[in-house]
mmCIF file with all atom_site columns, C-alpha atoms in Angstrom:
data_model
loop_
_atom_site.group_PDB
_atom_site.id
_atom_site.type_symbol
_atom_site.label_atom_id
_atom_site.label_alt_id
_atom_site.label_comp_id
_atom_site.label_asym_id
_atom_site.label_entity_id
_atom_site.label_seq_id
_atom_site.pdbx_PDB_ins_code
_atom_site.Cartn_x
_atom_site.Cartn_y
_atom_site.Cartn_z
_atom_site.occupancy
_atom_site.B_iso_or_equiv
_atom_site.pdbx_formal_charge
_atom_site.auth_seq_id
_atom_site.auth_comp_id
_atom_site.auth_asym_id
_atom_site.auth_atom_id
_atom_site.pdbx_PDB_model_num
ATOM 1   C CA . MET A 1 1   ? 76.861 125.737 155.111 1.00 61.00 ? 1   MET A CA 1
ATOM 2   C CA . THR A 1 2   ? 79.087 126.660 157.802 1.00 83.00 ? 2   THR A CA 1
ATOM 3   C CA . THR A 1 3   ? 82.238 128.555 158.185 1.00 88.00 ? 3   THR A CA 1
ATOM 4   C CA . PRO A 1 4   ? 85.162 126.515 159.053 1.00 91.00 ? 4   PRO A CA 1
ATOM 5   C CA . LEU A 1 5   ? 86.912 127.486 162.691 1.00 93.00 ? 5   LEU A CA 1
ATOM 6   C CA . GLY A 1 6   ? 89.951 128.779 160.560 1.00 93.00 ? 6   GLY A CA 1
ATOM 7   C CA . PRO A 1 7   ? 93.422 129.206 161.769 1.00 93.00 ? 7   PRO A CA 1
ATOM 8   C CA . LEU A 1 8   ? 94.259 129.303 165.643 1.00 95.00 ? 8   LEU A CA 1
ATOM 9   C CA . ALA A 1 9   ? 97.465 131.528 165.784 1.00 96.00 ? 9   ALA A CA 1
ATOM 10  C CA . ARG A 1 10  ? 95.457 134.826 166.441 1.00 96.00 ? 10  ARG A CA 1
ATOM 11  C CA . LEU A 1 11  ? 93.374 133.120 169.309 1.00 97.00 ? 11  LEU A CA 1
ATOM 12  C CA . ALA A 1 12  ? 96.104 131.156 170.772 1.00 97.00 ? 12  ALA A CA 1
ATOM 13  C CA . ALA A 1 13  ? 98.535 134.807 171.020 1.00 97.00 ? 13  ALA A CA 1
ATOM 14  C CA . ALA A 1 14  ? 95.055 136.281 172.704 1.00 98.00 ? 14  ALA A CA 1
ATOM 15  C CA . LEU A 1 15  ? 94.721 133.567 175.000 1.00 98.00 ? 15  LEU A CA 1
ATOM 16  C CA . GLU A 1 16  ? 98.680 133.896 176.150 1.00 98.00 ? 16  GLU A CA 1
ATOM 17  C CA . HIS A 1 17  ? 97.980 137.442 176.667 1.00 98.00 ? 17  HIS A CA 1
ATOM 18  C CA . LEU A 1 18  ? 95.074 136.954 178.485 1.00 98.00 ? 18  LEU A CA 1
ATOM 19  C CA . SER A 1 19  ? 96.601 134.169 180.911 1.00 98.00 ? 19  SER A CA 1
ATOM 20  C CA . GLY A 1 20  ? 99.550 136.563 181.479 1.00 98.00 ? 20  GLY A CA 1
ATOM 21  C CA . THR A 1 21  ? 97.102 139.348 182.465 1.00 98.00 ? 21  THR A CA 1
ATOM 22  C CA . ILE A 1 22  ? 94.752 137.064 184.754 1.00 98.00 ? 22  ILE A CA 1
ATOM 23  C CA . ASP A 1 23  ? 98.173 135.904 186.703 1.00 98.00 ? 23  ASP A CA 1
ATOM 24  C CA . ALA A 1 24  ? 99.251 139.290 187.227 1.00 98.00 ? 24  ALA A CA 1
ATOM 25  C CA . ARG A 1 25  ? 95.988 140.492 188.382 1.00 97.00 ? 25  ARG A CA 1
ATOM 26  C CA . ALA A 1 26  ? 96.069 137.692 190.605 1.00 97.00 ? 26  ALA A CA 1
ATOM 27  C CA . LEU A 1 27  ? 99.659 138.559 192.060 1.00 97.00 ? 27  LEU A CA 1
ATOM 28  C CA . GLU A 1 28  ? 99.133 142.238 192.465 1.00 96.00 ? 28  GLU A CA 1
ATOM 29  C CA . GLY A 1 29  ? 95.537 143.379 191.006 1.00 95.00 ? 29  GLY A CA 1
ATOM 30  C CA . ASP A 1 30  ? 94.127 145.924 192.842 1.00 96.00 ? 30  ASP A CA 1
ATOM 31  C CA . ALA A 1 31  ? 90.201 144.258 193.344 1.00 96.00 ? 31  ALA A CA 1
ATOM 32  C CA . GLY A 1 32  ? 88.898 148.363 193.844 1.00 96.00 ? 32  GLY A CA 1
ATOM 33  C CA . THR A 1 33  ? 90.018 148.620 189.592 1.00 96.00 ? 33  THR A CA 1
ATOM 34  C CA . SER A 1 34  ? 90.602 145.279 188.366 1.00 97.00 ? 34  SER A CA 1
ATOM 35  C CA . TRP A 1 35  ? 87.216 142.952 187.544 1.00 96.00 ? 35  TRP A CA 1
ATOM 36  C CA . THR A 1 36  ? 89.478 140.268 187.150 1.00 98.00 ? 36  THR A CA 1
ATOM 37  C CA . ALA A 1 37  ? 91.186 140.739 190.709 1.00 98.00 ? 37  ALA A CA 1
ATOM 38  C CA . ARG A 1 38  ? 87.877 141.503 192.125 1.00 97.00 ? 38  ARG A CA 1
ATOM 39  C CA . LEU A 1 39  ? 86.682 137.977 191.044 1.00 97.00 ? 39  LEU A CA 1
ATOM 40  C CA . LEU A 1 40  ? 89.501 136.080 191.882 1.00 98.00 ? 40  LEU A CA 1
ATOM 41  C CA . ALA A 1 41  ? 89.364 137.982 195.553 1.00 97.00 ? 41  ALA A CA 1
ATOM 42  C CA . LYS A 1 42  ? 85.974 136.203 195.695 1.00 97.00 ? 42  LYS A CA 1
ATOM 43  C CA . GLY A 1 43  ? 87.277 133.057 195.066 1.00 96.00 ? 43  GLY A CA 1
ATOM 44  C CA . PRO A 1 44  ? 85.886 130.034 192.835 1.00 98.00 ? 44  PRO A CA 1
ATOM 45  C CA . ASP A 1 45  ? 82.427 130.480 193.500 1.00 98.00 ? 45  ASP A CA 1
ATOM 46  C CA . ALA A 1 46  ? 82.111 133.810 192.142 1.00 98.00 ? 46  ALA A CA 1
ATOM 47  C CA . ALA A 1 47  ? 84.090 132.225 189.280 1.00 98.00 ? 47  ALA A CA 1
ATOM 48  C CA . ALA A 1 48  ? 81.971 129.561 188.914 1.00 98.00 ? 48  ALA A CA 1
ATOM 49  C CA . ALA A 1 49  ? 78.813 131.844 189.072 1.00 98.00 ? 49  ALA A CA 1
ATOM 50  C CA . LYS A 1 50  ? 80.243 133.937 186.396 1.00 98.00 ? 50  LYS A CA 1
ATOM 51  C CA . ILE A 1 51  ? 81.105 131.185 184.197 1.00 98.00 ? 51  ILE A CA 1
ATOM 52  C CA . ALA A 1 52  ? 77.262 129.917 184.361 1.00 98.00 ? 52  ALA A CA 1
ATOM 53  C CA . GLU A 1 53  ? 76.201 133.419 183.502 1.00 98.00 ? 53  GLU A CA 1
ATOM 54  C CA . GLU A 1 54  ? 78.301 133.847 180.545 1.00 98.00 ? 54  GLU A CA 1
ATOM 55  C CA . GLY A 1 55  ? 77.515 130.203 179.049 1.00 98.00 ? 55  GLY A CA 1
ATOM 56  C CA . ASN A 1 56  ? 74.054 130.973 179.396 1.00 98.00 ? 56  ASN A CA 1
ATOM 57  C CA . GLU A 1 57  ? 74.497 134.257 177.448 1.00 98.00 ? 57  GLU A CA 1
ATOM 58  C CA . LEU A 1 58  ? 76.776 132.360 174.753 1.00 98.00 ? 58  LEU A CA 1
ATOM 59  C CA . ALA A 1 59  ? 73.648 129.394 174.411 1.00 98.00 ? 59  ALA A CA 1
ATOM 60  C CA . GLU A 1 60  ? 71.314 132.468 173.966 1.00 98.00 ? 60  GLU A CA 1
ATOM 61  C CA . ALA A 1 61  ? 73.213 133.906 171.357 1.00 98.00 ? 61  ALA A CA 1
ATOM 62  C CA . VAL A 1 62  ? 74.276 130.797 169.423 1.00 98.00 ? 62  VAL A CA 1
ATOM 63  C CA . ILE A 1 63  ? 70.328 130.553 169.027 1.00 98.00 ? 63  ILE A CA 1
ATOM 64  C CA . ARG A 1 64  ? 69.094 134.113 168.481 1.00 98.00 ? 64  ARG A CA 1
ATOM 65  C CA . GLU A 1 65  ? 71.908 136.739 168.059 1.00 98.00 ? 65  GLU A CA 1
ATOM 66  C CA . SER A 1 66  ? 74.400 138.095 165.387 1.00 97.00 ? 66  SER A CA 1
ATOM 67  C CA . ASP A 1 67  ? 77.635 136.234 164.637 1.00 96.00 ? 67  ASP A CA 1
ATOM 68  C CA . ASP A 1 68  ? 79.338 139.268 166.333 1.00 98.00 ? 68  ASP A CA 1
ATOM 69  C CA . ASN A 1 69  ? 77.519 138.857 169.656 1.00 98.00 ? 69  ASN A CA 1
ATOM 70  C CA . VAL A 1 70  ? 78.368 135.258 169.510 1.00 98.00 ? 70  VAL A CA 1
ATOM 71  C CA . ALA A 1 71  ? 82.153 135.863 169.060 1.00 98.00 ? 71  ALA A CA 1
ATOM 72  C CA . SER A 1 72  ? 81.740 138.573 172.109 1.00 98.00 ? 72  SER A CA 1
ATOM 73  C CA . GLU A 1 73  ? 79.795 136.351 174.237 1.00 98.00 ? 73  GLU A CA 1
ATOM 74  C CA . ALA A 1 74  ? 82.041 133.344 173.369 1.00 98.00 ? 74  ALA A CA 1
ATOM 75  C CA . ALA A 1 75  ? 85.212 135.853 174.518 1.00 98.00 ? 75  ALA A CA 1
ATOM 76  C CA . ASP A 1 76  ? 83.075 136.327 177.636 1.00 98.00 ? 76  ASP A CA 1
ATOM 77  C CA . VAL A 1 77  ? 83.078 132.557 178.356 1.00 98.00 ? 77  VAL A CA 1
ATOM 78  C CA . ILE A 1 78  ? 86.502 132.001 177.764 1.00 98.00 ? 78  ILE A CA 1
ATOM 79  C CA . TYR A 1 79  ? 87.651 135.022 179.718 1.00 98.00 ? 79  TYR A CA 1
ATOM 80  C CA . HIS A 1 80  ? 85.312 133.647 182.875 1.00 98.00 ? 80  HIS A CA 1
ATOM 81  C CA . LEU A 1 81  ? 86.557 130.355 182.072 1.00 98.00 ? 81  LEU A CA 1
ATOM 82  C CA . MET A 1 82  ? 90.555 131.224 182.553 1.00 98.00 ? 82  MET A CA 1
ATOM 83  C CA . VAL A 1 83  ? 89.614 133.405 185.679 1.00 98.00 ? 83  VAL A CA 1
ATOM 84  C CA . GLY A 1 84  ? 88.050 130.035 187.131 1.00 98.00 ? 84  GLY A CA 1
ATOM 85  C CA . LEU A 1 85  ? 91.080 127.814 186.453 1.00 98.00 ? 85  LEU A CA 1
ATOM 86  C CA . ARG A 1 86  ? 93.164 130.505 188.001 1.00 98.00 ? 86  ARG A CA 1
ATOM 87  C CA . ALA A 1 87  ? 90.766 130.712 191.072 1.00 98.00 ? 87  ALA A CA 1
ATOM 88  C CA . ARG A 1 88  ? 91.196 127.063 191.323 1.00 98.00 ? 88  ARG A CA 1
ATOM 89  C CA . GLY A 1 89  ? 94.954 126.769 190.619 1.00 97.00 ? 89  GLY A CA 1
ATOM 90  C CA . VAL A 1 90  ? 94.529 124.658 187.691 1.00 98.00 ? 90  VAL A CA 1
ATOM 91  C CA . PRO A 1 91  ? 96.903 125.341 185.322 1.00 98.00 ? 91  PRO A CA 1
ATOM 92  C CA . LEU A 1 92  ? 95.847 125.647 181.249 1.00 97.00 ? 92  LEU A CA 1
ATOM 93  C CA . ASP A 1 93  ? 98.706 122.238 181.127 1.00 97.00 ? 93  ASP A CA 1
ATOM 94  C CA . ALA A 1 94  ? 96.363 120.381 182.781 1.00 98.00 ? 94  ALA A CA 1
ATOM 95  C CA . VAL A 1 95  ? 93.382 121.060 180.469 1.00 97.00 ? 95  VAL A CA 1
ATOM 96  C CA . ALA A 1 96  ? 95.718 120.580 177.666 1.00 97.00 ? 96  ALA A CA 1
ATOM 97  C CA . ALA A 1 97  ? 96.355 117.174 178.630 1.00 97.00 ? 97  ALA A CA 1
ATOM 98  C CA . LYS A 1 98  ? 92.658 116.315 178.924 1.00 96.00 ? 98  LYS A CA 1
ATOM 99  C CA . LEU A 1 99  ? 92.217 117.479 175.311 1.00 95.00 ? 99  LEU A CA 1
ATOM 100 C CA . GLU A 1 100 ? 95.309 115.738 174.038 1.00 95.00 ? 100 GLU A CA 1
ATOM 101 C CA . ALA A 1 101 ? 93.682 112.250 175.517 1.00 93.00 ? 101 ALA A CA 1
ATOM 102 C CA . ARG A 1 102 ? 90.877 113.174 174.038 1.00 92.00 ? 102 ARG A CA 1
ATOM 103 C CA . GLN A 1 103 ? 92.295 113.408 170.507 1.00 93.00 ? 103 GLN A CA 1
ATOM 104 C CA . GLY A 1 104 ? 91.264 110.762 168.232 1.00 90.00 ? 104 GLY A CA 1
ATOM 105 C CA . THR A 1 105 ? 88.434 109.535 170.388 1.00 83.00 ? 105 THR A CA 1
ATOM 106 C CA . SER A 1 106 ? 84.685 110.139 169.498 1.00 84.00 ? 106 SER A CA 1
ATOM 107 C CA . GLY A 1 107 ? 82.817 112.309 171.797 1.00 78.00 ? 107 GLY A CA 1
ATOM 108 C CA . ILE A 1 108 ? 80.409 109.873 172.170 1.00 87.00 ? 108 ILE A CA 1
ATOM 109 C CA . ALA A 1 109 ? 83.094 106.926 173.209 1.00 78.00 ? 109 ALA A CA 1
ATOM 110 C CA . GLU A 1 110 ? 84.559 109.392 175.378 1.00 73.00 ? 110 GLU A CA 1
ATOM 111 C CA . LYS A 1 111 ? 81.381 110.377 177.105 1.00 79.00 ? 111 LYS A CA 1
ATOM 112 C CA . ALA A 1 112 ? 80.620 106.791 177.764 1.00 82.00 ? 112 ALA A CA 1
ATOM 113 C CA . SER A 1 113 ? 83.938 105.904 179.277 1.00 81.00 ? 113 SER A CA 1
ATOM 114 C CA . ARG A 1 114 ? 83.381 108.223 182.001 1.00 76.00 ? 114 ARG A CA 1
ATOM 115 C CA . THR A 1 115 ? 82.445 106.614 185.093 1.00 72.00 ? 115 THR A CA 1
ATOM 116 C CA . ASP A 1 116 ? 80.482 109.512 186.086 1.00 70.00 ? 116 ASP A CA 1
ATOM 117 C CA . ASN A 1 117 ? 77.956 109.340 183.114 1.00 56.00 ? 117 ASN A CA 1
#
């Protein structure tokens, strides 16, 4: 039996704080002292490379590692995803709109409806 995902409030608060930190680093961060500022200064390609790296690490953790390591790798993926979105100028509202549009739709049906399957 798997554990339910549970309530979202704590994660939502953490994501809100993280979003504000990423935005602040984008505007006034020092690439010499801030990983976020450094990654943003390198642009979307660097952010994409980190998203891919962290995604692979998460996938491996899901298969082979402890729940604590899975949570840690998931946090890394979320962080780098948000930096990638900021690097591209894609707001979180655009992501939320895509998720909302998919509510009540089977994942299989949604994937089949894409023109770029």
